[in-house]
Amino acid sequence: MIYIVTLNPSIDYLMSPKTLSLGITNRSEEEQIRIGGKGINVGVVLNNLGQSSTCVGFLGGFTGNHIREELKKYPLLVDGFRDSKHPTRINIKLDYKGETEINGSGHPIDASLIEALSTFITTLKPEDFVVLTGSVASGMSYDWYVSVCEALDKQNIPFAVDVSSDKLIDMISYHPILIKPNQDEICAILGLQNENLSFERLLSESKKLIERGARNIIVSLGSQGSMLITDEACYRAYAPEGVLIDSVGAGDSMVAAFIYGYVNDYSLVDAYRLACAAGSATAFSDHLASFETIEKLKDKIIIERIDL
């Protein structure tokens, strides 16, 4: 089973105001309510690809109840959440002259619930796969993620990490199958200046994360596509042509599709191709990638090999 650790899920409230000014009442022309959080996005795309998975983490209150109801729409996505007794957070997404987000912090999680989740993870088997993705819950430290990575490595359980934290550099020493930082995150953890950073320098510096333990790295390059770095080669993929509608969840879709390929014995290149198609499928639509859209885009992904 694929277990997706989802510590800080959310309801995303998307609003599209025609104008936006501080200090006055603004009105939105269109609204949408979606369940969100990186882990839930990963689980939904896995479901759409026909892969079972279980989300584990914390939900509570009326917002948590809404998320549980929405999860029932995805028959292959199992609700393994624990009740936190507090309302799950709400994130505001504003579509006005670009995408602006105001993300809620949520309520602190009781220590006994965190301990119960940690204990559950120790019961997993090498045939399982764990995805660590998204922010930690309020009051938690990213050191918790590091301790989970250490435990998974000792248990020989494969895992992937998609976490925005300087603790990522500590997590990779426990040999994650995949990490997926963007260019800004790579620069932050390696102490690089992002401005005018060449592709060649970015590749050279990213290879250091392979040397420190990561098995595979997908680096998002925005409109310039992405690259996959392994211990043998680098592969660069270029985004297919399409109209950007909503980039929220595109990176999560890439993670989901790569993991789908990995657990189903795809080659790394084929798993990467599927990941690129899934990311684009989400970006080119107003919902997370569907199987049909992924299949349609898969053959349009151009991948070139760059020998290390």
Short mmCIF file of C-alpha atoms in Angstrom, two decimals:
data_model
loop_
_atom_site.label_atom_id
_atom_site.label_comp_id
_atom_site.label_asym_id
_atom_site.label_seq_id
_atom_site.Cartn_x
_atom_site.Cartn_y
_atom_site.Cartn_z
CA MET A 1 0.00 0.00 0.00
CA ILE A 2 1.07 3.58 -0.65
CA TYR A 3 0.68 5.67 2.52
CA ILE A 4 0.58 9.44 2.10
CA VAL A 5 1.51 11.32 5.26
CA THR A 6 -0.76 14.38 5.18
CA LEU A 7 -0.18 16.35 8.36
CA ASN A 8 -1.80 19.62 7.37
CA PRO A 9 -4.66 19.12 4.87
CA SER A 10 -6.96 21.98 4.01
CA ILE A 11 -10.04 23.26 2.33
CA ASP A 12 -8.98 25.59 -0.47
CA TYR A 13 -11.36 28.48 -1.13
CA LEU A 14 -10.65 29.86 -4.59
CA MET A 15 -11.87 33.38 -5.35
CA SER A 16 -11.63 35.43 -8.55
CA PRO A 17 -12.14 39.14 -7.80
CA LYS A 18 -12.30 41.60 -10.68
CA THR A 19 -10.46 44.18 -8.58
CA LEU A 20 -8.61 43.96 -5.28
CA SER A 21 -7.88 46.83 -2.91
CA LEU A 22 -6.89 46.87 0.75
CA GLY A 23 -9.14 48.44 3.37
CA ILE A 24 -12.41 48.15 1.45
CA THR A 25 -14.94 45.44 0.60
CA ASN A 26 -13.97 43.47 -2.50
CA ARG A 27 -16.28 41.10 -4.34
CA SER A 28 -15.43 37.92 -6.14
CA GLU A 29 -16.93 37.06 -9.52
CA GLU A 30 -16.43 33.33 -9.12
CA GLU A 31 -15.72 30.97 -6.23
CA GLN A 32 -14.75 27.32 -5.88
CA ILE A 33 -14.28 25.13 -2.83
CA ARG A 34 -11.80 22.26 -3.10
CA ILE A 35 -10.21 19.86 -0.69
CA GLY A 36 -6.50 20.48 -0.64
CA GLY A 37 -3.14 19.89 0.84
CA LYS A 38 -0.29 18.33 -1.09
CA GLY A 39 -0.92 14.84 0.24
CA ILE A 40 -4.58 14.81 -0.74
CA ASN A 41 -3.64 16.04 -4.21
CA VAL A 42 -1.17 13.16 -4.54
CA GLY A 43 -3.84 10.67 -3.46
CA VAL A 44 -6.44 12.01 -5.89
CA VAL A 45 -4.07 11.75 -8.86
CA LEU A 46 -3.05 8.23 -7.83
CA ASN A 47 -6.76 7.38 -7.71
CA ASN A 48 -7.22 8.82 -11.19
CA LEU A 49 -4.37 6.63 -12.43
CA GLY A 50 -6.02 3.55 -10.92
CA GLN A 51 -3.69 3.19 -7.92
CA SER A 52 -4.86 2.61 -4.34
CA SER A 53 -3.39 4.73 -1.56
CA THR A 54 -4.17 5.75 2.01
CA CYS A 55 -3.91 9.26 3.45
CA VAL A 56 -2.80 9.33 7.07
CA GLY A 57 -2.68 12.46 9.18
CA PHE A 58 -5.16 14.66 11.00
CA LEU A 59 -8.63 16.07 10.27
CA GLY A 60 -11.15 17.76 12.52
CA GLY A 61 -14.23 19.93 12.85
CA PHE A 62 -16.73 20.87 10.14
CA THR A 63 -13.94 21.41 7.63
CA GLY A 64 -12.51 17.98 8.35
CA ASN A 65 -15.96 16.44 7.94
CA HIS A 66 -16.31 18.09 4.54
CA ILE A 67 -12.96 16.67 3.44
CA ARG A 68 -14.00 13.19 4.56
CA GLU A 69 -17.19 13.45 2.51
CA GLU A 70 -15.30 14.63 -0.56
CA LEU A 71 -12.80 11.78 -0.26
CA LYS A 72 -15.67 9.34 -0.79
CA LYS A 73 -15.70 10.44 -4.44
CA TYR A 74 -12.35 8.68 -4.93
CA PRO A 75 -12.87 4.93 -4.41
CA LEU A 76 -9.15 4.09 -4.44
CA LEU A 77 -8.20 6.77 -1.91
CA VAL A 78 -8.61 5.43 1.63
CA ASP A 79 -9.37 7.80 4.51
CA GLY A 80 -6.84 6.92 7.21
CA PHE A 81 -7.02 10.28 9.00
CA ARG A 82 -7.19 10.59 12.78
CA ASP A 83 -9.65 13.02 14.40
CA SER A 84 -7.78 16.05 15.69
CA LYS A 85 -10.88 17.52 17.44
CA HIS A 86 -10.06 20.93 15.92
CA PRO A 87 -11.26 22.42 12.61
CA THR A 88 -8.96 21.68 9.71
CA ARG A 89 -7.50 24.85 8.19
CA ILE A 90 -8.88 26.88 5.28
CA ASN A 91 -6.61 28.34 2.59
CA ILE A 92 -7.60 31.33 0.47
CA LYS A 93 -6.48 31.28 -3.18
CA LEU A 94 -6.93 34.58 -5.03
CA ASP A 95 -6.93 34.66 -8.82
CA TYR A 96 -6.13 38.32 -9.44
CA LYS A 97 -3.19 39.44 -11.56
CA GLY A 98 -1.61 36.08 -10.91
CA GLU A 99 -2.08 33.51 -8.18
CA THR A 100 -1.96 34.73 -4.56
CA GLU A 101 -2.35 32.40 -1.60
CA ILE A 102 -3.17 33.01 2.05
CA ASN A 103 -2.74 29.69 3.81
CA GLY A 104 -4.15 28.99 7.25
CA SER A 105 -1.89 27.59 9.96
CA GLY A 106 -4.44 25.30 11.60
CA HIS A 107 -4.63 24.24 15.23
CA PRO A 108 -1.82 22.49 17.12
CA ILE A 109 -2.12 18.69 17.14
CA ASP A 110 -2.24 16.79 20.42
CA ALA A 111 1.05 15.04 21.19
CA SER A 112 -0.72 11.70 21.69
CA LEU A 113 -2.03 11.80 18.10
CA ILE A 114 1.42 12.54 16.74
CA GLU A 115 2.84 9.66 18.76
CA ALA A 116 0.11 7.33 17.48
CA LEU A 117 0.97 8.22 13.88
CA SER A 118 4.67 7.66 14.55
CA THR A 119 3.89 4.25 16.03
CA PHE A 120 1.73 3.34 13.04
CA ILE A 121 4.58 4.10 10.67
CA THR A 122 6.79 1.61 12.52
CA THR A 123 4.30 -1.15 11.65
CA LEU A 124 4.72 -0.72 7.88
CA LYS A 125 6.51 -3.28 5.71
CA PRO A 126 9.15 -3.06 2.95
CA GLU A 127 6.48 -3.77 0.34
CA ASP A 128 4.72 -0.52 1.32
CA PHE A 129 5.63 2.94 0.03
CA VAL A 130 5.42 6.17 2.03
CA VAL A 131 5.00 9.70 0.70
CA LEU A 132 5.99 12.57 2.99
CA THR A 133 4.55 15.75 1.55
CA GLY A 134 3.42 19.18 2.61
CA SER A 135 3.84 21.31 5.68
CA VAL A 136 3.79 19.97 9.21
CA ALA A 137 0.79 20.70 11.42
CA SER A 138 0.84 23.74 13.67
CA GLY A 139 3.14 23.22 16.63
CA MET A 140 5.07 20.38 14.98
CA SER A 141 8.72 20.57 13.96
CA TYR A 142 10.11 19.44 10.63
CA ASP A 143 12.44 17.31 12.73
CA TRP A 144 9.49 14.91 12.92
CA TYR A 145 9.84 14.31 9.19
CA VAL A 146 13.56 13.66 9.65
CA SER A 147 12.87 11.07 12.35
CA VAL A 148 10.32 9.35 10.10
CA CYS A 149 12.84 9.23 7.24
CA GLU A 150 15.36 7.61 9.57
CA ALA A 151 12.80 5.01 10.71
CA LEU A 152 11.75 4.20 7.14
CA ASP A 153 15.35 3.78 6.05
CA LYS A 154 16.02 1.36 8.92
CA GLN A 155 12.90 -0.63 7.97
CA ASN A 156 13.90 -0.71 4.27
CA ILE A 157 10.63 0.98 3.31
CA PRO A 158 10.85 3.10 0.14
CA PHE A 159 9.66 6.67 0.49
CA ALA A 160 9.43 9.99 -1.34
CA VAL A 161 9.76 13.50 0.09
CA ASP A 162 8.16 16.70 -1.22
CA VAL A 163 8.65 19.12 1.64
CA SER A 164 9.64 22.80 1.60
CA SER A 165 12.05 23.00 4.52
CA ASP A 166 15.74 23.45 5.16
CA LYS A 167 15.45 20.07 6.91
CA LEU A 168 15.27 18.45 3.46
CA ILE A 169 19.05 18.34 3.45
CA ASP A 170 18.87 16.09 6.54
CA MET A 171 16.10 13.91 5.09
CA ILE A 172 18.03 12.98 1.95
CA SER A 173 20.73 11.22 3.95
CA TYR A 174 18.14 8.46 4.51
CA HIS A 175 17.94 7.68 0.78
CA PRO A 176 14.49 8.78 -0.41
CA ILE A 177 13.46 7.30 -3.75
CA LEU A 178 12.37 10.77 -4.86
CA ILE A 179 12.64 14.38 -3.80
CA LYS A 180 11.00 17.15 -5.84
CA PRO A 181 12.31 20.59 -4.99
CA ASN A 182 11.83 23.54 -7.30
CA GLN A 183 14.70 25.77 -8.34
CA ASP A 184 14.16 28.20 -5.44
CA GLU A 185 14.25 25.35 -2.92
CA ILE A 186 17.41 23.86 -4.44
CA CYS A 187 19.11 27.23 -4.14
CA ALA A 188 17.93 27.69 -0.56
CA ILE A 189 19.20 24.36 0.76
CA LEU A 190 22.50 24.60 -1.13
CA GLY A 191 23.12 28.29 -0.40
CA LEU A 192 23.04 29.40 -4.04
CA GLN A 193 22.01 32.69 -5.61
CA ASN A 194 19.02 31.97 -7.83
CA GLU A 195 19.40 35.04 -10.00
CA ASN A 196 21.09 34.31 -13.34
CA LEU A 197 21.76 30.70 -12.32
CA SER A 198 22.54 28.70 -15.45
CA PHE A 199 21.02 25.31 -16.14
CA GLU A 200 24.50 23.78 -16.13
CA ARG A 201 25.29 25.20 -12.68
CA LEU A 202 21.91 24.14 -11.34
CA LEU A 203 22.50 20.62 -12.62
CA SER A 204 26.01 20.48 -11.19
CA GLU A 205 24.84 21.65 -7.77
CA SER A 206 21.77 19.39 -7.76
CA LYS A 207 23.99 16.36 -8.32
CA LYS A 208 25.39 16.97 -4.83
CA LEU A 209 22.03 15.90 -3.40
CA ILE A 210 22.43 12.54 -5.15
CA GLU A 211 25.87 12.22 -3.58
CA ARG A 212 24.30 12.94 -0.18
CA GLY A 213 21.73 10.17 -0.48
CA ALA A 214 18.76 11.04 -2.70
CA ARG A 215 18.05 8.32 -5.27
CA ASN A 216 16.19 10.49 -7.78
CA ILE A 217 15.52 14.22 -7.96
CA ILE A 218 12.91 16.01 -10.04
CA VAL A 219 13.58 19.74 -10.17
CA SER A 220 10.71 21.91 -11.37
CA LEU A 221 11.79 24.69 -13.73
CA GLY A 222 8.42 26.36 -14.23
CA SER A 223 7.67 27.18 -17.85
CA GLN A 224 11.07 25.75 -18.79
CA GLY A 225 9.94 22.24 -17.86
CA SER A 226 11.87 20.13 -15.37
CA MET A 227 14.81 17.80 -14.98
CA LEU A 228 15.27 14.35 -13.49
CA ILE A 229 18.63 13.57 -11.92
CA THR A 230 19.64 10.00 -11.11
CA ASP A 231 22.98 8.53 -10.12
CA GLU A 232 23.66 7.75 -13.79
CA ALA A 233 22.24 10.57 -15.88
CA CYS A 234 20.16 13.71 -16.06
CA TYR A 235 17.02 13.92 -18.16
CA ARG A 236 15.47 17.21 -19.16
CA ALA A 237 11.83 17.44 -20.15
CA TYR A 238 10.16 20.34 -21.87
CA ALA A 239 6.57 21.25 -21.11
CA PRO A 240 4.12 20.51 -23.94
CA GLU A 241 2.18 23.36 -25.49
CA GLY A 242 -0.95 24.30 -23.65
CA VAL A 243 -2.80 27.11 -21.90
CA LEU A 244 -2.00 27.52 -18.21
CA ILE A 245 -5.27 27.55 -16.29
CA ASP A 246 -4.29 26.67 -12.71
CA SER A 247 -0.86 25.55 -11.54
CA VAL A 248 -2.07 24.53 -8.05
CA GLY A 249 -1.38 20.83 -7.61
CA ALA A 250 0.82 20.47 -10.70
CA GLY A 251 3.88 19.52 -8.66
CA ASP A 252 1.83 17.12 -6.53
CA SER A 253 0.57 15.50 -9.72
CA MET A 254 4.16 14.94 -10.85
CA VAL A 255 5.00 13.26 -7.55
CA ALA A 256 1.93 11.03 -7.75
CA ALA A 257 2.60 9.92 -11.32
CA PHE A 258 6.29 9.22 -10.72
CA ILE A 259 5.43 7.09 -7.70
CA TYR A 260 2.77 5.30 -9.73
CA GLY A 261 5.41 4.47 -12.31
CA TYR A 262 7.91 3.41 -9.67
CA VAL A 263 5.61 0.99 -7.82
CA ASN A 264 4.41 -0.45 -11.13
CA ASP A 265 7.96 -1.17 -12.35
CA TYR A 266 8.20 1.52 -15.02
CA SER A 267 11.67 2.54 -16.12
CA LEU A 268 12.82 5.82 -14.55
CA VAL A 269 12.44 7.60 -17.87
CA ASP A 270 8.90 6.29 -18.40
CA ALA A 271 7.94 7.20 -14.82
CA TYR A 272 9.37 10.67 -15.42
CA ARG A 273 7.46 11.01 -18.69
CA LEU A 274 4.23 10.10 -16.90
CA ALA A 275 5.06 12.62 -14.16
CA CYS A 276 5.59 15.41 -16.68
CA ALA A 277 2.32 14.56 -18.42
CA ALA A 278 0.45 14.58 -15.11
CA GLY A 279 1.90 17.93 -14.06
CA SER A 280 0.93 19.48 -17.38
CA ALA A 281 -2.52 17.87 -17.30
CA THR A 282 -3.23 19.58 -13.99
CA ALA A 283 -1.78 22.94 -15.06
CA PHE A 284 -3.85 22.94 -18.25
CA SER A 285 -7.17 22.34 -16.47
CA ASP A 286 -9.18 23.63 -13.53
CA HIS A 287 -8.93 20.35 -11.64
CA LEU A 288 -6.34 17.70 -10.89
CA ALA A 289 -5.05 15.54 -13.73
CA SER A 290 -7.41 12.93 -15.12
CA PHE A 291 -6.28 9.62 -16.60
CA GLU A 292 -7.55 10.63 -20.04
CA THR A 293 -5.67 13.94 -20.08
CA ILE A 294 -2.47 12.35 -18.83
CA GLU A 295 -2.63 9.73 -21.58
CA LYS A 296 -3.28 12.42 -24.18
CA LEU A 297 -0.22 14.44 -23.14
CA LYS A 298 2.17 11.58 -22.42
CA ASP A 299 3.40 11.18 -25.99
CA LYS A 300 3.89 14.94 -26.35
CA ILE A 301 6.56 15.08 -23.64
CA ILE A 302 10.04 15.60 -25.12
CA ILE A 303 12.83 14.19 -22.96
CA GLU A 304 16.55 14.49 -23.66
CA ARG A 305 19.35 12.70 -21.83
CA ILE A 306 22.31 14.62 -20.47
CA ASP A 307 25.16 12.34 -19.42
CA LEU A 308 26.75 13.23 -16.10
#
